[in-house]
Amino acid sequence: MDTRVLVVDDHPVVRQGLRSLLSQYPGIQVIGEAESGPAALELVAKLQPDVVLLDIRLAGPSGLDVARQLRRSQPNVRVIILTSHDDEAYLIEAAQAGVHGYLLKSASAELLAEAIVAVHAGESRLSPALVRKTLEQLEALSRAQAQSESGLSDQELQLLQLLATGASTQRMAQSLYLSERTVKRKIQDILTKLGAASRAQAVAEAFKRGLL
């Protein structure tokens, strides 16, 4: 049985393009289009689509508002946010709204079609690019928190990174424009802060704490 799709976007060209695009994939049928939140809610109640492709920016209620209402009134309908917004804050808000997929409009036709079928089957789909960006930001946040808890300065972290590459004291001094005596003192401070007995142990501890 075909996956019945409702396209919701305030740009007619986008709606027409999606209809034309998806018509090329057997098993996917676009059964309607809506340009606003109220129109979307009305058509969902009338047509009972399997999947709603929903833009965030709409006339009237936003796509996320529509998603929240659909979760309450039409819990069997699956929702995919299809947007140009690659901000992870929107992704988090969409997840809280109960959507089943979040894709960027830059996604390939194959990825979109696969996501529609997968979401209809009960799976979830997220934009690979956005997931990667979100994970990178979470990793950076985790490193920043680990740095704060370790008490290491930015310069001490730079020294740790050099230590991890096996750089000599002379090389570290040249790289950071410090004297070798200062480098040795700072490395001793690093060992103390990390509770390490050697440079190798300090590097291992740094990796363990997510500092490197």
GROMACS .gro file of C-alpha atoms in nm:
model
  212
    1MET     CA    1   0.000   0.000   0.000
    2ASP     CA    2   0.127   0.348  -0.088
    3THR     CA    3   0.250   0.590   0.177
    4ARG     CA    4   0.006   0.880   0.160
    5VAL     CA    5   0.176   1.217   0.205
    6LEU     CA    6   0.048   1.568   0.277
    7VAL     CA    7   0.288   1.850   0.183
    8VAL     CA    8   0.271   2.165   0.398
    9ASP     CA    9   0.473   2.468   0.287
   10ASP     CA   10   0.389   2.833   0.234
   11HIS     CA   11   0.568   2.847  -0.102
   12PRO     CA   12   0.365   2.711  -0.397
   13VAL     CA   13   0.680   2.637  -0.597
   14VAL     CA   14   0.817   2.422  -0.313
   15ARG     CA   15   0.490   2.230  -0.283
   16GLN     CA   16   0.472   2.169  -0.656
   17GLY     CA   17   0.836   2.068  -0.667
   18LEU     CA   18   0.791   1.816  -0.386
   19ARG     CA   19   0.481   1.672  -0.549
   20SER     CA   20   0.667   1.631  -0.880
   21LEU     CA   21   0.974   1.490  -0.708
   22LEU     CA   22   0.791   1.235  -0.497
   23SER     CA   23   0.574   1.121  -0.788
   24GLN     CA   24   0.886   0.954  -0.927
   25TYR     CA   25   0.900   0.709  -0.637
   26PRO     CA   26   0.666   0.408  -0.645
   27GLY     CA   27   0.491   0.356  -0.315
   28ILE     CA   28   0.467   0.728  -0.230
   29GLN     CA   29   0.153   0.927  -0.313
   30VAL     CA   30   0.107   1.299  -0.245
   31ILE     CA   31  -0.261   1.331  -0.161
   32GLY     CA   32  -0.276   1.701  -0.079
   33GLU     CA   33  -0.103   2.033  -0.019
   34ALA     CA   34  -0.149   2.307   0.242
   35GLU     CA   35   0.004   2.651   0.269
   36SER     CA   36  -0.076   2.731   0.633
   37GLY     CA   37  -0.113   2.571   0.975
   38PRO     CA   38  -0.496   2.586   0.990
   39ALA     CA   39  -0.523   2.448   0.636
   40ALA     CA   40  -0.286   2.167   0.727
   41LEU     CA   41  -0.484   2.068   1.033
   42GLU     CA   42  -0.808   2.072   0.832
   43LEU     CA   43  -0.663   1.856   0.555
   44VAL     CA   44  -0.507   1.608   0.796
   45ALA     CA   45  -0.846   1.556   0.961
   46LYS     CA   46  -1.012   1.519   0.620
   47LEU     CA   47  -0.757   1.313   0.426
   48GLN     CA   48  -0.587   1.117   0.706
   49PRO     CA   49  -0.239   1.105   0.547
   50ASP     CA   50   0.024   0.864   0.670
   51VAL     CA   51   0.301   1.124   0.670
   52VAL     CA   52   0.298   1.504   0.680
   53LEU     CA   53   0.593   1.694   0.531
   54LEU     CA   54   0.590   2.012   0.736
   55ASP     CA   55   0.787   2.334   0.700
   56ILE     CA   56   0.864   2.531   1.017
   57ARG     CA   57   0.775   2.874   0.884
   58LEU     CA   58   0.407   2.897   0.792
   59ALA     CA   59   0.141   3.163   0.782
   60GLY     CA   60  -0.026   3.166   1.125
   61PRO     CA   61   0.085   2.890   1.361
   62SER     CA   62   0.438   2.766   1.297
   63GLY     CA   63   0.509   2.418   1.176
   64LEU     CA   64   0.618   2.322   1.525
   65ASP     CA   65   0.285   2.445   1.664
   66VAL     CA   66   0.107   2.234   1.403
   67ALA     CA   67   0.320   1.932   1.499
   68ARG     CA   68   0.220   1.974   1.863
   69GLN     CA   69  -0.148   1.990   1.772
   70LEU     CA   70  -0.119   1.685   1.549
   71ARG     CA   71   0.045   1.488   1.829
   72ARG     CA   72  -0.263   1.556   2.042
   73SER     CA   73  -0.538   1.528   1.780
   74GLN     CA   74  -0.391   1.285   1.524
   75PRO     CA   75  -0.139   1.066   1.707
   76ASN     CA   76  -0.132   0.808   1.425
   77VAL     CA   77  -0.008   1.062   1.170
   78ARG     CA   78   0.369   1.071   1.132
   79VAL     CA   79   0.537   1.412   1.093
   80ILE     CA   80   0.860   1.502   0.913
   81ILE     CA   81   0.990   1.857   0.946
   82LEU     CA   82   1.134   1.961   0.610
   83THR     CA   83   1.308   2.295   0.649
   84SER     CA   84   1.603   2.510   0.555
   85HIS     CA   85   1.681   2.578   0.923
   86ASP     CA   86   1.996   2.390   1.029
   87ASP     CA   87   1.991   2.529   1.383
   88GLU     CA   88   2.013   2.253   1.643
   89ALA     CA   89   1.774   2.452   1.865
   90TYR     CA   90   1.498   2.386   1.611
   91LEU     CA   91   1.588   2.018   1.608
   92ILE     CA   92   1.555   1.998   1.986
   93GLU     CA   93   1.224   2.186   1.981
   94ALA     CA   94   1.097   1.961   1.703
   95ALA     CA   95   1.186   1.652   1.905
   96GLN     CA   96   0.997   1.797   2.200
   97ALA     CA   97   0.700   1.857   1.969
   98GLY     CA   98   0.694   1.486   1.892
   99VAL     CA   99   0.799   1.486   1.526
  100HIS     CA  100   0.931   1.165   1.372
  101GLY     CA  101   1.180   1.316   1.129
  102TYR     CA  102   1.380   1.633   1.068
  103LEU     CA  103   1.537   1.688   0.727
  104LEU     CA  104   1.690   1.986   0.553
  105LYS     CA  105   1.557   2.098   0.217
  106SER     CA  106   1.905   2.047   0.080
  107ALA     CA  107   1.864   1.671   0.133
  108SER     CA  108   1.870   1.451  -0.175
  109ALA     CA  109   1.548   1.320  -0.327
  110GLU     CA  110   1.656   0.966  -0.241
  111LEU     CA  111   1.710   1.056   0.124
  112LEU     CA  112   1.371   1.227   0.146
  113ALA     CA  113   1.186   0.937  -0.016
  114GLU     CA  114   1.364   0.686   0.207
  115ALA     CA  115   1.281   0.893   0.515
  116ILE     CA  116   0.912   0.907   0.424
  117VAL     CA  117   0.889   0.529   0.389
  118ALA     CA  118   1.094   0.469   0.703
  119VAL     CA  119   0.894   0.711   0.915
  120HIS     CA  120   0.568   0.556   0.794
  121ALA     CA  121   0.709   0.220   0.906
  122GLY     CA  122   0.762   0.354   1.258
  123GLU     CA  123   1.124   0.463   1.238
  124SER     CA  124   1.277   0.808   1.289
  125ARG     CA  125   1.497   1.003   1.051
  126LEU     CA  126   1.721   1.304   1.115
  127SER     CA  127   1.932   1.513   0.879
  128PRO     CA  128   2.284   1.360   0.881
  129ALA     CA  129   2.442   1.704   0.844
  130LEU     CA  130   2.246   1.846   1.135
  131VAL     CA  131   2.314   1.546   1.356
  132ARG     CA  132   2.686   1.580   1.283
  133LYS     CA  133   2.679   1.952   1.365
  134THR     CA  134   2.486   1.891   1.687
  135LEU     CA  135   2.725   1.616   1.797
  136GLU     CA  136   3.024   1.840   1.728
  137GLN     CA  137   2.874   2.115   1.940
  138LEU     CA  138   2.791   1.871   2.219
  139GLU     CA  139   3.149   1.743   2.209
  140ALA     CA  140   3.283   2.098   2.226
  141LEU     CA  141   3.054   2.171   2.519
  142SER     CA  142   3.170   1.854   2.692
  143ARG     CA  143   3.536   1.950   2.641
  144ALA     CA  144   3.471   2.299   2.774
  145GLN     CA  145   3.305   2.156   3.083
  146ALA     CA  146   3.589   1.909   3.133
  147GLN     CA  147   3.841   2.193   3.099
  148SER     CA  148   3.656   2.401   3.355
  149GLU     CA  149   3.646   2.113   3.601
  150SER     CA  150   4.014   2.031   3.548
  151GLY     CA  151   4.129   2.385   3.628
  152LEU     CA  152   4.360   2.385   3.324
  153SER     CA  153   4.422   2.710   3.141
  154ASP     CA  154   4.402   2.744   2.761
  155GLN     CA  155   4.781   2.748   2.743
  156GLU     CA  156   4.806   2.435   2.956
  157LEU     CA  157   4.560   2.264   2.721
  158GLN     CA  158   4.780   2.365   2.427
  159LEU     CA  159   5.075   2.207   2.604
  160LEU     CA  160   4.870   1.890   2.660
  161GLN     CA  161   4.790   1.873   2.291
  162LEU     CA  162   5.159   1.904   2.211
  163LEU     CA  163   5.242   1.641   2.471
  164ALA     CA  164   4.996   1.407   2.302
  165THR     CA  165   5.190   1.441   1.976
  166GLY     CA  166   5.515   1.350   2.150
  167ALA     CA  167   5.666   1.697   2.112
  168SER     CA  168   5.988   1.767   2.300
  169THR     CA  169   6.023   2.042   2.559
  170GLN     CA  170   6.221   2.246   2.306
  171ARG     CA  171   5.952   2.204   2.040
  172MET     CA  172   5.677   2.305   2.283
  173ALA     CA  173   5.874   2.610   2.391
  174GLN     CA  174   5.918   2.718   2.029
  175SER     CA  175   5.554   2.656   1.941
  176LEU     CA  176   5.418   2.861   2.232
  177TYR     CA  177   5.697   3.122   2.241
  178LEU     CA  178   5.796   3.025   2.595
  179SER     CA  179   6.126   2.941   2.755
  180GLU     CA  180   6.202   2.574   2.814
  181ARG     CA  181   6.214   2.646   3.187
  182THR     CA  182   5.862   2.789   3.175
  183VAL     CA  183   5.738   2.490   2.975
  184LYS     CA  184   5.881   2.247   3.231
  185ARG     CA  185   5.715   2.440   3.514
  186LYS     CA  186   5.380   2.447   3.337
  187ILE     CA  187   5.397   2.077   3.258
  188GLN     CA  188   5.456   2.008   3.626
  189ASP     CA  189   5.146   2.216   3.702
  190ILE     CA  190   4.952   2.005   3.452
  191LEU     CA  191   5.069   1.683   3.616
  192THR     CA  192   4.960   1.814   3.954
  193LYS     CA  193   4.617   1.921   3.832
  194LEU     CA  194   4.556   1.589   3.661
  195GLY     CA  195   4.702   1.381   3.939
  196ALA     CA  196   4.953   1.228   3.699
  197ALA     CA  197   5.303   1.105   3.771
  198SER     CA  198   5.441   1.137   3.418
  199ARG     CA  199   5.379   1.309   3.088
  200ALA     CA  200   5.241   0.990   2.934
  201GLN     CA  201   5.006   0.944   3.227
  202ALA     CA  202   4.892   1.306   3.195
  203VAL     CA  203   4.804   1.251   2.828
  204ALA     CA  204   4.616   0.931   2.911
  205GLU     CA  205   4.424   1.109   3.187
  206ALA     CA  206   4.344   1.397   2.951
  207PHE     CA  207   4.194   1.156   2.696
  208LYS     CA  208   4.001   0.982   2.973
  209ARG     CA  209   3.849   1.313   3.085
  210GLY     CA  210   3.766   1.422   2.731
  211LEU     CA  211   4.016   1.707   2.730
  212LEU     CA  212   4.179   1.583   2.410
   0.00000   0.00000   0.00000
